[in-house]
PDB file of C-alpha atoms in Angstrom:
ATOM      1  CA  MET A   1      94.380  61.582 144.037  1.00 40.00           C
ATOM      2  CA  ALA A   2      96.954  62.183 146.759  1.00 39.00           C
ATOM      3  CA  LEU A   3      97.906  65.819 147.044  1.00 41.00           C
ATOM      4  CA  MET A   4     101.415  66.897 147.941  1.00 41.00           C
ATOM      5  CA  THR A   5     101.832  69.137 150.961  1.00 41.00           C
ATOM      6  CA  GLU A   6     105.033  71.011 150.228  1.00 42.00           C
ATOM      7  CA  GLY A   7     104.957  74.787 150.570  1.00 39.00           C
ATOM      8  CA  ARG A   8     103.263  74.738 153.979  1.00 46.00           C
ATOM      9  CA  ARG A   9     105.558  77.530 155.066  1.00 51.00           C
ATOM     10  CA  LYS A  10     103.822  80.876 154.661  1.00 54.00           C
ATOM     11  CA  THR A  11     104.262  82.195 151.137  1.00 63.00           C
ATOM     12  CA  HIS A  12     103.588  85.885 150.705  1.00 67.00           C
ATOM     13  CA  VAL A  13     101.080  86.497 147.938  1.00 78.00           C
ATOM     14  CA  GLY A  14      98.708  89.362 147.378  1.00 83.00           C
ATOM     15  CA  ASP A  15      95.031  89.396 146.527  1.00 90.00           C
ATOM     16  CA  GLY A  16      94.245  88.476 142.964  1.00 94.00           C
ATOM     17  CA  VAL A  17      93.580  85.751 140.416  1.00 96.00           C
ATOM     18  CA  LEU A  18      95.781  82.907 139.209  1.00 97.00           C
ATOM     19  CA  ILE A  19      94.859  81.399 135.856  1.00 97.00           C
ATOM     20  CA  VAL A  20      95.310  77.662 136.194  1.00 97.00           C
ATOM     21  CA  LYS A  21      95.467  75.426 133.144  1.00 97.00           C
ATOM     22  CA  LYS A  22      93.710  72.444 134.689  1.00 97.00           C
ATOM     23  CA  GLU A  23      94.894  69.059 133.535  1.00 96.00           C
ATOM     24  CA  ILE A  24      92.813  65.944 133.071  1.00 96.00           C
ATOM     25  CA  GLY A  25      92.084  63.905 136.194  1.00 93.00           C
ATOM     26  CA  TRP A  26      92.071  66.799 138.653  1.00 93.00           C
ATOM     27  CA  THR A  27      88.852  67.959 140.264  1.00 91.00           C
ATOM     28  CA  SER A  28      88.468  71.693 140.781  1.00 92.00           C
ATOM     29  CA  HIS A  29      88.630  70.993 144.529  1.00 92.00           C
ATOM     30  CA  ASP A  30      91.944  69.145 144.033  1.00 95.00           C
ATOM     31  CA  VAL A  31      93.415  72.228 142.370  1.00 96.00           C
ATOM     32  CA  VAL A  32      92.167  74.576 145.098  1.00 96.00           C
ATOM     33  CA  ALA A  33      93.515  72.313 147.860  1.00 96.00           C
ATOM     34  CA  LYS A  34      96.895  71.935 146.162  1.00 96.00           C
ATOM     35  CA  VAL A  35      97.379  75.675 145.594  1.00 96.00           C
ATOM     36  CA  ARG A  36      96.164  76.491 149.110  1.00 96.00           C
ATOM     37  CA  GLY A  37      98.907  74.195 150.394  1.00 95.00           C
ATOM     38  CA  LEU A  38     101.512  75.784 148.149  1.00 95.00           C
ATOM     39  CA  LEU A  39     100.551  79.222 149.477  1.00 94.00           C
ATOM     40  CA  GLY A  40     100.778  78.157 153.098  1.00 92.00           C
ATOM     41  CA  GLY A  41      97.068  78.086 153.817  1.00 90.00           C
ATOM     42  CA  ALA A  42      96.083  81.287 152.014  1.00 92.00           C
ATOM     43  CA  LYS A  43      92.397  81.757 151.247  1.00 94.00           C
ATOM     44  CA  VAL A  44      91.733  80.198 147.838  1.00 95.00           C
ATOM     45  CA  GLY A  45      88.544  79.704 145.838  1.00 93.00           C
ATOM     46  CA  HIS A  46      87.669  79.121 142.210  1.00 93.00           C
ATOM     47  CA  ALA A  47      85.300  80.610 139.657  1.00 90.00           C
ATOM     48  CA  GLY A  48      83.526  77.977 137.588  1.00 85.00           C
ATOM     49  CA  THR A  49      83.881  74.242 138.182  1.00 87.00           C
ATOM     50  CA  LEU A  50      85.470  71.949 135.608  1.00 90.00           C
ATOM     51  CA  ASP A  51      84.754  68.215 135.600  1.00 89.00           C
ATOM     52  CA  PRO A  52      87.778  65.943 136.216  1.00 90.00           C
ATOM     53  CA  ALA A  53      87.768  64.834 132.570  1.00 91.00           C
ATOM     54  CA  ALA A  54      87.815  68.436 131.309  1.00 94.00           C
ATOM     55  CA  THR A  55      90.889  70.618 130.924  1.00 97.00           C
ATOM     56  CA  GLY A  56      91.600  74.305 130.518  1.00 97.00           C
ATOM     57  CA  VAL A  57      90.989  77.602 132.260  1.00 97.00           C
ATOM     58  CA  LEU A  58      90.188  77.449 135.971  1.00 96.00           C
ATOM     59  CA  PRO A  59      90.445  80.897 137.602  1.00 96.00           C
ATOM     60  CA  LEU A  60      91.684  80.656 141.193  1.00 97.00           C
ATOM     61  CA  LEU A  61      90.710  83.506 143.514  1.00 96.00           C
ATOM     62  CA  ILE A  62      93.332  84.349 146.111  1.00 96.00           C
ATOM     63  CA  GLY A  63      92.681  86.290 149.323  1.00 93.00           C
ATOM     64  CA  LYS A  64      90.172  89.101 148.931  1.00 91.00           C
ATOM     65  CA  ALA A  65      89.579  88.070 145.328  1.00 93.00           C
ATOM     66  CA  THR A  66      87.189  85.448 146.718  1.00 93.00           C
ATOM     67  CA  ARG A  67      84.818  88.361 147.395  1.00 91.00           C
ATOM     68  CA  VAL A  68      84.334  88.955 143.666  1.00 90.00           C
ATOM     69  CA  ALA A  69      83.651  85.359 142.600  1.00 90.00           C
ATOM     70  CA  GLU A  70      80.106  86.224 141.533  1.00 89.00           C
ATOM     71  CA  TYR A  71      81.385  88.623 138.862  1.00 88.00           C
ATOM     72  CA  LEU A  72      83.745  86.058 137.311  1.00 88.00           C
ATOM     73  CA  VAL A  73      81.262  83.189 137.467  1.00 85.00           C
ATOM     74  CA  GLY A  74      78.817  85.274 135.436  1.00 86.00           C
ATOM     75  CA  TRP A  75      81.211  85.729 132.527  1.00 92.00           C
ATOM     76  CA  ASP A  76      80.704  84.039 129.165  1.00 94.00           C
ATOM     77  CA  LYS A  77      82.898  81.013 128.532  1.00 96.00           C
ATOM     78  CA  GLU A  78      84.504  79.492 125.455  1.00 98.00           C
ATOM     79  CA  TYR A  79      85.188  75.802 124.871  1.00 98.00           C
ATOM     80  CA  ARG A  80      86.753  73.388 122.424  1.00 98.00           C
ATOM     81  CA  ALA A  81      84.720  70.199 122.473  1.00 98.00           C
ATOM     82  CA  VAL A  82      84.462  66.930 120.578  1.00 98.00           C
ATOM     83  CA  LEU A  83      81.010  65.425 120.059  1.00 98.00           C
ATOM     84  CA  ARG A  84      80.995  61.709 119.379  1.00 98.00           C
ATOM     85  CA  LEU A  85      77.922  60.759 117.389  1.00 98.00           C
ATOM     86  CA  GLY A  86      76.176  57.411 117.554  1.00 98.00           C
ATOM     87  CA  GLU A  87      76.881  56.662 121.230  1.00 98.00           C
ATOM     88  CA  THR A  88      74.601  57.673 124.091  1.00 97.00           C
ATOM     89  CA  THR A  89      75.972  57.426 127.652  1.00 96.00           C
ATOM     90  CA  ASP A  90      74.331  57.722 131.041  1.00 92.00           C
ATOM     91  CA  THR A  91      76.541  60.676 132.012  1.00 92.00           C
ATOM     92  CA  GLN A  92      76.398  62.420 128.608  1.00 94.00           C
ATOM     93  CA  ASP A  93      80.202  62.207 128.426  1.00 94.00           C
ATOM     94  CA  ALA A  94      82.932  59.626 127.870  1.00 95.00           C
ATOM     95  CA  THR A  95      83.167  58.690 131.566  1.00 92.00           C
ATOM     96  CA  GLY A  96      79.769  57.021 131.540  1.00 92.00           C
ATOM     97  CA  THR A  97      78.339  53.697 130.454  1.00 93.00           C
ATOM     98  CA  VAL A  98      77.277  53.416 126.813  1.00 97.00           C
ATOM     99  CA  LEU A  99      73.525  52.924 126.680  1.00 95.00           C
ATOM    100  CA  GLN A 100      73.034  52.754 122.928  1.00 96.00           C
ATOM    101  CA  ARG A 101      75.071  52.627 119.719  1.00 97.00           C
ATOM    102  CA  VAL A 102      73.632  53.780 116.410  1.00 96.00           C
ATOM    103  CA  GLU A 103      75.061  53.881 112.882  1.00 97.00           C
ATOM    104  CA  THR A 104      75.890  57.462 111.805  1.00 96.00           C
ATOM    105  CA  THR A 105      76.310  57.117 108.033  1.00 93.00           C
ATOM    106  CA  GLY A 106      72.995  58.890 107.453  1.00 92.00           C
ATOM    107  CA  VAL A 107      74.236  62.128 108.989  1.00 95.00           C
ATOM    108  CA  SER A 108      75.270  64.346 106.090  1.00 95.00           C
ATOM    109  CA  LEU A 109      77.160  67.625 106.323  1.00 95.00           C
ATOM    110  CA  GLU A 110      73.986  69.445 105.301  1.00 96.00           C
ATOM    111  CA  ILE A 111      71.971  67.808 108.086  1.00 97.00           C
ATOM    112  CA  LEU A 112      74.745  68.534 110.606  1.00 97.00           C
ATOM    113  CA  ASP A 113      74.900  72.208 109.608  1.00 97.00           C
ATOM    114  CA  GLY A 114      71.135  72.509 109.996  1.00 97.00           C
ATOM    115  CA  VAL A 115      71.189  71.080 113.523  1.00 97.00           C
ATOM    116  CA  VAL A 116      74.137  73.247 114.543  1.00 98.00           C
ATOM    117  CA  ALA A 117      72.238  76.347 113.420  1.00 97.00           C
ATOM    118  CA  ARG A 118      69.241  75.335 115.570  1.00 97.00           C
ATOM    119  CA  PHE A 119      71.402  75.307 118.702  1.00 97.00           C
ATOM    120  CA  ARG A 120      72.672  78.867 118.335  1.00 98.00           C
ATOM    121  CA  GLY A 121      71.072  81.630 120.380  1.00 97.00           C
ATOM    122  CA  PRO A 122      68.812  81.505 123.458  1.00 97.00           C
ATOM    123  CA  GLN A 123      68.049  77.952 124.518  1.00 93.00           C
ATOM    124  CA  LYS A 124      66.261  75.928 127.169  1.00 94.00           C
ATOM    125  CA  GLN A 125      68.491  73.287 128.736  1.00 93.00           C
ATOM    126  CA  VAL A 126      67.725  70.586 131.305  1.00 86.00           C
ATOM    127  CA  PRO A 127      70.664  70.086 133.718  1.00 81.00           C
ATOM    128  CA  PRO A 128      72.134  66.561 133.519  1.00 79.00           C
ATOM    129  CA  MET A 129      71.499  64.059 136.290  1.00 69.00           C
ATOM    130  CA  TYR A 130      75.237  63.785 136.880  1.00 70.00           C
ATOM    131  CA  SER A 131      75.657  67.368 138.065  1.00 66.00           C
ATOM    132  CA  ALA A 132      75.923  69.313 141.314  1.00 66.00           C
ATOM    133  CA  VAL A 133      72.592  71.067 140.727  1.00 68.00           C
ATOM    134  CA  LYS A 134      70.396  70.580 143.785  1.00 73.00           C
ATOM    135  CA  VAL A 135      66.750  69.539 143.668  1.00 70.00           C
ATOM    136  CA  ALA A 136      64.964  69.588 147.036  1.00 67.00           C
ATOM    137  CA  GLY A 137      68.333  70.209 148.666  1.00 73.00           C
ATOM    138  CA  ARG A 138      69.997  67.100 147.231  1.00 73.00           C
ATOM    139  CA  PRO A 139      72.671  67.182 144.497  1.00 70.00           C
ATOM    140  CA  LEU A 140      71.463  65.465 141.360  1.00 68.00           C
ATOM    141  CA  TYR A 141      74.580  63.318 141.072  1.00 67.00           C
ATOM    142  CA  LYS A 142      73.720  61.605 144.380  1.00 75.00           C
ATOM    143  CA  SER A 143      70.315  60.674 143.031  1.00 70.00           C
ATOM    144  CA  ALA A 144      71.894  59.486 139.774  1.00 67.00           C
ATOM    145  CA  ARG A 145      74.354  57.248 141.626  1.00 75.00           C
ATOM    146  CA  ALA A 146      71.413  55.741 143.498  1.00 71.00           C
ATOM    147  CA  GLY A 147      69.798  54.876 140.179  1.00 75.00           C
ATOM    148  CA  GLU A 148      67.127  57.555 140.508  1.00 69.00           C
ATOM    149  CA  THR A 149      65.938  60.022 137.880  1.00 77.00           C
ATOM    150  CA  VAL A 150      64.673  63.360 139.204  1.00 72.00           C
ATOM    151  CA  ASP A 151      62.495  65.878 137.390  1.00 76.00           C
ATOM    152  CA  ARG A 152      64.596  68.972 136.632  1.00 79.00           C
ATOM    153  CA  ALA A 153      63.411  72.400 135.577  1.00 81.00           C
ATOM    154  CA  GLU A 154      64.680  73.799 132.300  1.00 88.00           C
ATOM    155  CA  ARG A 155      67.177  76.637 132.513  1.00 91.00           C
ATOM    156  CA  ASP A 156      67.657  79.584 130.189  1.00 95.00           C
ATOM    157  CA  ILE A 157      71.063  79.638 128.524  1.00 96.00           C
ATOM    158  CA  VAL A 158      72.541  81.351 125.480  1.00 97.00           C
ATOM    159  CA  ILE A 159      74.831  79.767 122.895  1.00 98.00           C
ATOM    160  CA  HIS A 160      76.494  82.888 121.508  1.00 98.00           C
ATOM    161  CA  GLU A 161      78.657  81.049 118.984  1.00 98.00           C
ATOM    162  CA  LEU A 162      78.650  77.437 117.810  1.00 98.00           C
ATOM    163  CA  GLU A 163      80.708  76.192 114.902  1.00 98.00           C
ATOM    164  CA  VAL A 164      82.057  72.933 113.581  1.00 98.00           C
ATOM    165  CA  THR A 165      85.857  73.006 113.523  1.00 98.00           C
ATOM    166  CA  ALA A 166      86.633  69.466 112.394  1.00 97.00           C
ATOM    167  CA  ILE A 167      84.993  66.214 111.314  1.00 97.00           C
ATOM    168  CA  ASP A 168      86.772  62.906 111.864  1.00 97.00           C
ATOM    169  CA  GLY A 169      84.361  60.094 111.130  1.00 95.00           C
ATOM    170  CA  ARG A 170      81.739  60.216 113.880  1.00 97.00           C
ATOM    171  CA  ASP A 171      83.724  62.739 115.963  1.00 98.00           C
ATOM    172  CA  ILE A 172      82.717  66.371 115.482  1.00 98.00           C
ATOM    173  CA  GLY A 173      84.995  69.150 116.697  1.00 98.00           C
ATOM    174  CA  LEU A 174      83.117  72.164 118.056  1.00 98.00           C
ATOM    175  CA  ARG A 175      83.916  75.669 119.238  1.00 98.00           C
ATOM    176  CA  VAL A 176      81.320  76.951 121.687  1.00 98.00           C
ATOM    177  CA  VAL A 177      80.906  80.393 123.273  1.00 98.00           C
ATOM    178  CA  CYS A 178      78.117  80.316 125.830  1.00 97.00           C
ATOM    179  CA  SER A 179      76.550  81.908 128.872  1.00 95.00           C
ATOM    180  CA  LYS A 180      77.102  80.778 132.438  1.00 91.00           C
ATOM    181  CA  GLY A 181      75.255  77.659 133.495  1.00 90.00           C
ATOM    182  CA  THR A 182      75.639  75.916 130.133  1.00 94.00           C
ATOM    183  CA  TYR A 183      76.468  72.207 130.217  1.00 93.00           C
ATOM    184  CA  ILE A 184      78.491  71.339 127.124  1.00 96.00           C
ATOM    185  CA  ARG A 185      77.887  67.608 127.624  1.00 94.00           C
ATOM    186  CA  THR A 186      74.151  68.262 127.619  1.00 95.00           C
ATOM    187  CA  LEU A 187      74.546  70.360 124.483  1.00 97.00           C
ATOM    188  CA  CYS A 188      76.345  67.447 122.822  1.00 97.00           C
ATOM    189  CA  ALA A 189      73.729  64.941 123.957  1.00 96.00           C
ATOM    190  CA  ASP A 190      70.920  67.189 122.743  1.00 96.00           C
ATOM    191  CA  MET A 191      72.613  67.697 119.365  1.00 98.00           C
ATOM    192  CA  GLY A 192      73.077  63.943 118.993  1.00 98.00           C
ATOM    193  CA  GLN A 193      69.417  63.410 119.758  1.00 97.00           C
ATOM    194  CA  ALA A 194      68.406  66.105 117.257  1.00 97.00           C
ATOM    195  CA  LEU A 195      70.485  64.305 114.617  1.00 97.00           C
ATOM    196  CA  GLY A 196      68.618  61.087 115.400  1.00 97.00           C
ATOM    197  CA  VAL A 197      71.718  59.068 116.308  1.00 98.00           C
ATOM    198  CA  GLY A 198      72.498  60.126 119.864  1.00 97.00           C
ATOM    199  CA  GLY A 199      75.839  61.401 121.051  1.00 97.00           C
ATOM    200  CA  HIS A 200      78.023  62.328 123.974  1.00 98.00           C
ATOM    201  CA  LEU A 201      80.852  64.678 124.884  1.00 97.00           C
ATOM    202  CA  LEU A 202      84.127  62.934 124.088  1.00 98.00           C
ATOM    203  CA  SER A 203      86.541  65.642 125.269  1.00 97.00           C
ATOM    204  CA  LEU A 204      86.378  69.214 126.532  1.00 97.00           C
ATOM    205  CA  GLU A 205      88.787  72.097 126.989  1.00 98.00           C
ATOM    206  CA  ARG A 206      87.713  75.458 128.389  1.00 98.00           C
ATOM    207  CA  THR A 207      89.745  77.993 126.457  1.00 98.00           C
ATOM    208  CA  ARG A 208      88.414  81.203 127.984  1.00 97.00           C
ATOM    209  CA  VAL A 209      86.524  82.554 130.987  1.00 95.00           C
ATOM    210  CA  GLY A 210      85.645  86.178 130.304  1.00 93.00           C
ATOM    211  CA  SER A 211      88.943  87.805 129.363  1.00 92.00           C
ATOM    212  CA  LEU A 212      91.065  85.041 130.943  1.00 95.00           C
ATOM    213  CA  ALA A 213      92.492  82.835 128.190  1.00 96.00           C
ATOM    214  CA  VAL A 214      94.095  79.404 128.342  1.00 97.00           C
ATOM    215  CA  GLU A 215      97.245  80.846 126.759  1.00 97.00           C
ATOM    216  CA  GLN A 216      97.765  82.814 129.980  1.00 95.00           C
ATOM    217  CA  GLY A 217      97.290  79.755 132.167  1.00 96.00           C
ATOM    218  CA  LEU A 218      99.861  77.744 134.109  1.00 97.00           C
ATOM    219  CA  THR A 219      99.667  74.157 135.288  1.00 97.00           C
ATOM    220  CA  VAL A 220      99.747  73.416 139.008  1.00 97.00           C
ATOM    221  CA  GLU A 221     103.329  72.204 138.601  1.00 97.00           C
ATOM    222  CA  GLN A 222     104.342  75.491 136.960  1.00 97.00           C
ATOM    223  CA  LEU A 223     102.701  77.437 139.787  1.00 96.00           C
ATOM    224  CA  ALA A 224     104.627  75.304 142.282  1.00 96.00           C
ATOM    225  CA  ALA A 225     107.857  76.212 140.514  1.00 97.00           C
ATOM    226  CA  HIS A 226     107.012  79.923 140.863  1.00 96.00           C
ATOM    227  CA  VAL A 227     106.378  79.441 144.577  1.00 95.00           C
ATOM    228  CA  THR A 228     109.740  77.683 144.965  1.00 95.00           C
ATOM    229  CA  VAL A 229     111.682  80.596 143.486  1.00 95.00           C
ATOM    230  CA  GLY A 230     109.488  83.289 145.078  1.00 93.00           C
ATOM    231  CA  SER A 231     108.023  84.644 141.832  1.00 94.00           C
ATOM    232  CA  ILE A 232     104.365  83.733 142.302  1.00 95.00           C
ATOM    233  CA  GLY A 233     103.472  87.425 142.441  1.00 93.00           C
ATOM    234  CA  ALA A 234     104.632  87.813 138.840  1.00 94.00           C
ATOM    235  CA  VAL A 235     101.793  85.601 137.573  1.00 96.00           C
ATOM    236  CA  LEU A 236      99.099  86.881 139.929  1.00 96.00           C
ATOM    237  CA  LEU A 237      96.579  89.159 138.228  1.00 95.00           C
ATOM    238  CA  THR A 238      95.357  92.018 140.411  1.00 94.00           C
ATOM    239  CA  LEU A 239      91.658  92.503 140.987  1.00 93.00           C
ATOM    240  CA  ASP A 240      91.833  95.701 138.963  1.00 93.00           C
ATOM    241  CA  GLN A 241      93.339  93.813 136.008  1.00 93.00           C
ATOM    242  CA  VAL A 242      90.756  91.056 136.159  1.00 93.00           C
ATOM    243  CA  LEU A 243      87.821  93.458 136.458  1.00 93.00           C
ATOM    244  CA  ALA A 244      89.181  96.013 133.969  1.00 92.00           C
ATOM    245  CA  GLN A 245      86.143  95.678 131.689  1.00 89.00           C
ATOM    246  CA  LEU A 246      83.852  97.156 134.372  1.00 91.00           C
ATOM    247  CA  PRO A 247      83.020 100.897 134.324  1.00 91.00           C
ATOM    248  CA  LEU A 248      85.271 102.996 136.567  1.00 93.00           C
ATOM    249  CA  VAL A 249      84.474 105.755 139.046  1.00 93.00           C
ATOM    250  CA  THR A 250      87.207 107.637 140.900  1.00 94.00           C
ATOM    251  CA  VAL A 251      86.304 109.124 144.297  1.00 94.00           C
ATOM    252  CA  THR A 252      87.886 111.852 146.416  1.00 94.00           C
ATOM    253  CA  ALA A 253      89.744 111.148 149.652  1.00 93.00           C
ATOM    254  CA  GLU A 254      86.657 112.143 151.637  1.00 94.00           C
ATOM    255  CA  GLN A 255      84.423 109.881 149.562  1.00 94.00           C
ATOM    256  CA  ALA A 256      86.929 107.038 149.879  1.00 95.00           C
ATOM    257  CA  VAL A 257      86.400 106.957 153.644  1.00 94.00           C
ATOM    258  CA  ARG A 258      82.664 106.641 153.085  1.00 94.00           C
ATOM    259  CA  VAL A 259      83.179 103.892 150.529  1.00 95.00           C
ATOM    260  CA  LEU A 260      85.146 101.809 153.029  1.00 94.00           C
ATOM    261  CA  HIS A 261      82.204 102.055 155.417  1.00 93.00           C
ATOM    262  CA  GLY A 262      79.847 100.833 152.706  1.00 93.00           C
ATOM    263  CA  THR A 263      78.133 104.219 152.397  1.00 93.00           C
ATOM    264  CA  PRO A 264      76.768 105.207 148.958  1.00 92.00           C
ATOM    265  CA  VAL A 265      78.552 108.034 147.164  1.00 92.00           C
ATOM    266  CA  GLY A 266      77.418 110.378 144.431  1.00 89.00           C
ATOM    267  CA  ALA A 267      77.955 109.276 140.860  1.00 86.00           C
ATOM    268  CA  PRO A 268      79.792 111.538 138.405  1.00 85.00           C
ATOM    269  CA  ARG A 269      77.464 113.447 136.130  1.00 81.00           C
ATOM    270  CA  ASP A 270      79.010 111.852 133.057  1.00 80.00           C
ATOM    271  CA  LEU A 271      78.323 108.298 134.273  1.00 80.00           C
ATOM    272  CA  PRO A 272      75.346 106.920 132.340  1.00 79.00           C
ATOM    273  CA  PRO A 273      72.951 104.612 134.180  1.00 78.00           C
ATOM    274  CA  THR A 274      74.236 101.052 133.884  1.00 82.00           C
ATOM    275  CA  GLU A 275      73.331  97.605 135.133  1.00 85.00           C
ATOM    276  CA  SER A 276      77.003  96.607 135.134  1.00 88.00           C
ATOM    277  CA  PRO A 277      78.961  96.468 138.394  1.00 92.00           C
ATOM    278  CA  ILE A 278      81.221  99.493 138.821  1.00 94.00           C
ATOM    279  CA  ARG A 279      84.826  99.664 139.992  1.00 95.00           C
ATOM    280  CA  VAL A 280      85.391 102.348 142.629  1.00 96.00           C
ATOM    281  CA  LYS A 281      88.969 103.640 142.917  1.00 95.00           C
ATOM    282  CA  ASP A 282      90.587 106.431 144.897  1.00 95.00           C
ATOM    283  CA  GLU A 283      92.633 109.278 143.465  1.00 94.00           C
ATOM    284  CA  ARG A 284      95.817 107.227 143.854  1.00 94.00           C
ATOM    285  CA  GLY A 285      94.411 104.534 141.578  1.00 94.00           C
ATOM    286  CA  ARG A 286      93.705 101.926 144.250  1.00 94.00           C
ATOM    287  CA  LEU A 287      90.672  99.673 143.779  1.00 95.00           C
ATOM    288  CA  LEU A 288      88.524 100.179 146.863  1.00 95.00           C
ATOM    289  CA  ALA A 289      85.226  98.482 146.144  1.00 95.00           C
ATOM    290  CA  ILE A 290      82.702  97.198 143.650  1.00 95.00           C
ATOM    291  CA  GLY A 291      79.490  99.165 143.479  1.00 93.00           C
ATOM    292  CA  ALA A 292      76.344  99.491 141.423  1.00 91.00           C
ATOM    293  CA  TYR A 293      74.342 102.384 140.045  1.00 85.00           C
ATOM    294  CA  ASP A 294      71.276 102.720 142.255  1.00 75.00           C
ATOM    295  CA  GLY A 295      68.978 102.922 139.232  1.00 62.00           C
ATOM    296  CA  GLN A 296      66.608 105.261 141.033  1.00 58.00           C
ATOM    297  CA  GLY A 297      67.660 108.418 139.250  1.00 53.00           C
ATOM    298  CA  ARG A 298      69.350 109.860 142.320  1.00 60.00           C
ATOM    299  CA  GLY A 299      72.833 109.613 140.825  1.00 77.00           C
ATOM    300  CA  ALA A 300      74.265 107.501 143.651  1.00 88.00           C
ATOM    301  CA  ILE A 301      76.548 104.466 143.626  1.00 92.00           C
ATOM    302  CA  ARG A 302      75.645 101.738 146.085  1.00 92.00           C
ATOM    303  CA  ILE A 303      78.666  99.958 147.585  1.00 94.00           C
ATOM    304  CA  ASP A 304      78.310  96.184 147.288  1.00 93.00           C
ATOM    305  CA  LYS A 305      81.811  94.817 147.973  1.00 93.00           C
ATOM    306  CA  VAL A 306      84.519  96.614 149.970  1.00 94.00           C
ATOM    307  CA  LEU A 307      87.900  95.219 148.940  1.00 92.00           C
ATOM    308  CA  VAL A 308      90.310  97.020 151.289  1.00 86.00           C
ATOM    309  CA  ASP A 309      90.356  97.906 154.972  1.00 75.00           C
ATOM    310  CA  GLY A 310      90.576 101.375 156.459  1.00 61.00           C
ATOM    311  CA  GLU A 311      94.296 101.107 157.212  1.00 56.00           C
ATOM    312  CA  SER A 312      94.986 100.739 153.510  1.00 57.00           C
ATOM    313  CA  LEU A 313      94.166 104.413 152.986  1.00 59.00           C
ATOM    314  CA  ASN A 314      96.975 105.553 155.288  1.00 59.00           C
TER     315      ASN A 314
END
């Protein structure tokens, strides 16, 4: 796909997150490259890859927001998917070659409901061969393209919610809420196998990443229009907005200086021990850093990510 290069002039944009509604055919890298060009070479990353055939929420991290990618990547995700029964493909989705076709008339609603129930909760999942997971330093998809099959270790995932939303012949609509690292095409292939007829992922839309919903998202073309009229800042979520679900600690001016040097600061007495990352803000409400409770009973907050420079306090 050829990417346009307009917008190379420097476009002022702050640090934050843009919610892109990725369209079919774009790779996640395509989207990053396009938006980086629109913003005149600004630092841009993404949180959570979507395959070219998938659509939906792709959070783009702008500027210093790239420092907090690990927190967004770890969020639960929600999808709308269609499982096509009776067809097994080599890629586990509709882009692959059909390996086997099986009649599906023996799959009753009762049998389907029973299999769906089995796939809720903690699961073991083997990453698909057509994936970017590395084994011995080599991405699996390179081995797959060479006609090789590589032994892959099972991974722990959690399917928090799984429900059938529609049935159209052999096509089963699904709503899935799952942990990070879950492959929906593998889930579909595994469900098809459990039903005894095989199956693959026909279509996929990611509707939510953490608190970021597809209804908030904009296409690349819509983002380009905002850049043209100078209103891109209006659709940029601040780091504080994106991380609002994290516990908050406010520090004094003296402590703020220490925070910017990465020095631990004392935790408020009313802050319970937590494994969650912690937002650290100054008395003026500015997000300074992301920290973590030290967990050693000393009541200190370790500073993990400093998000502003020293001049920002002046």
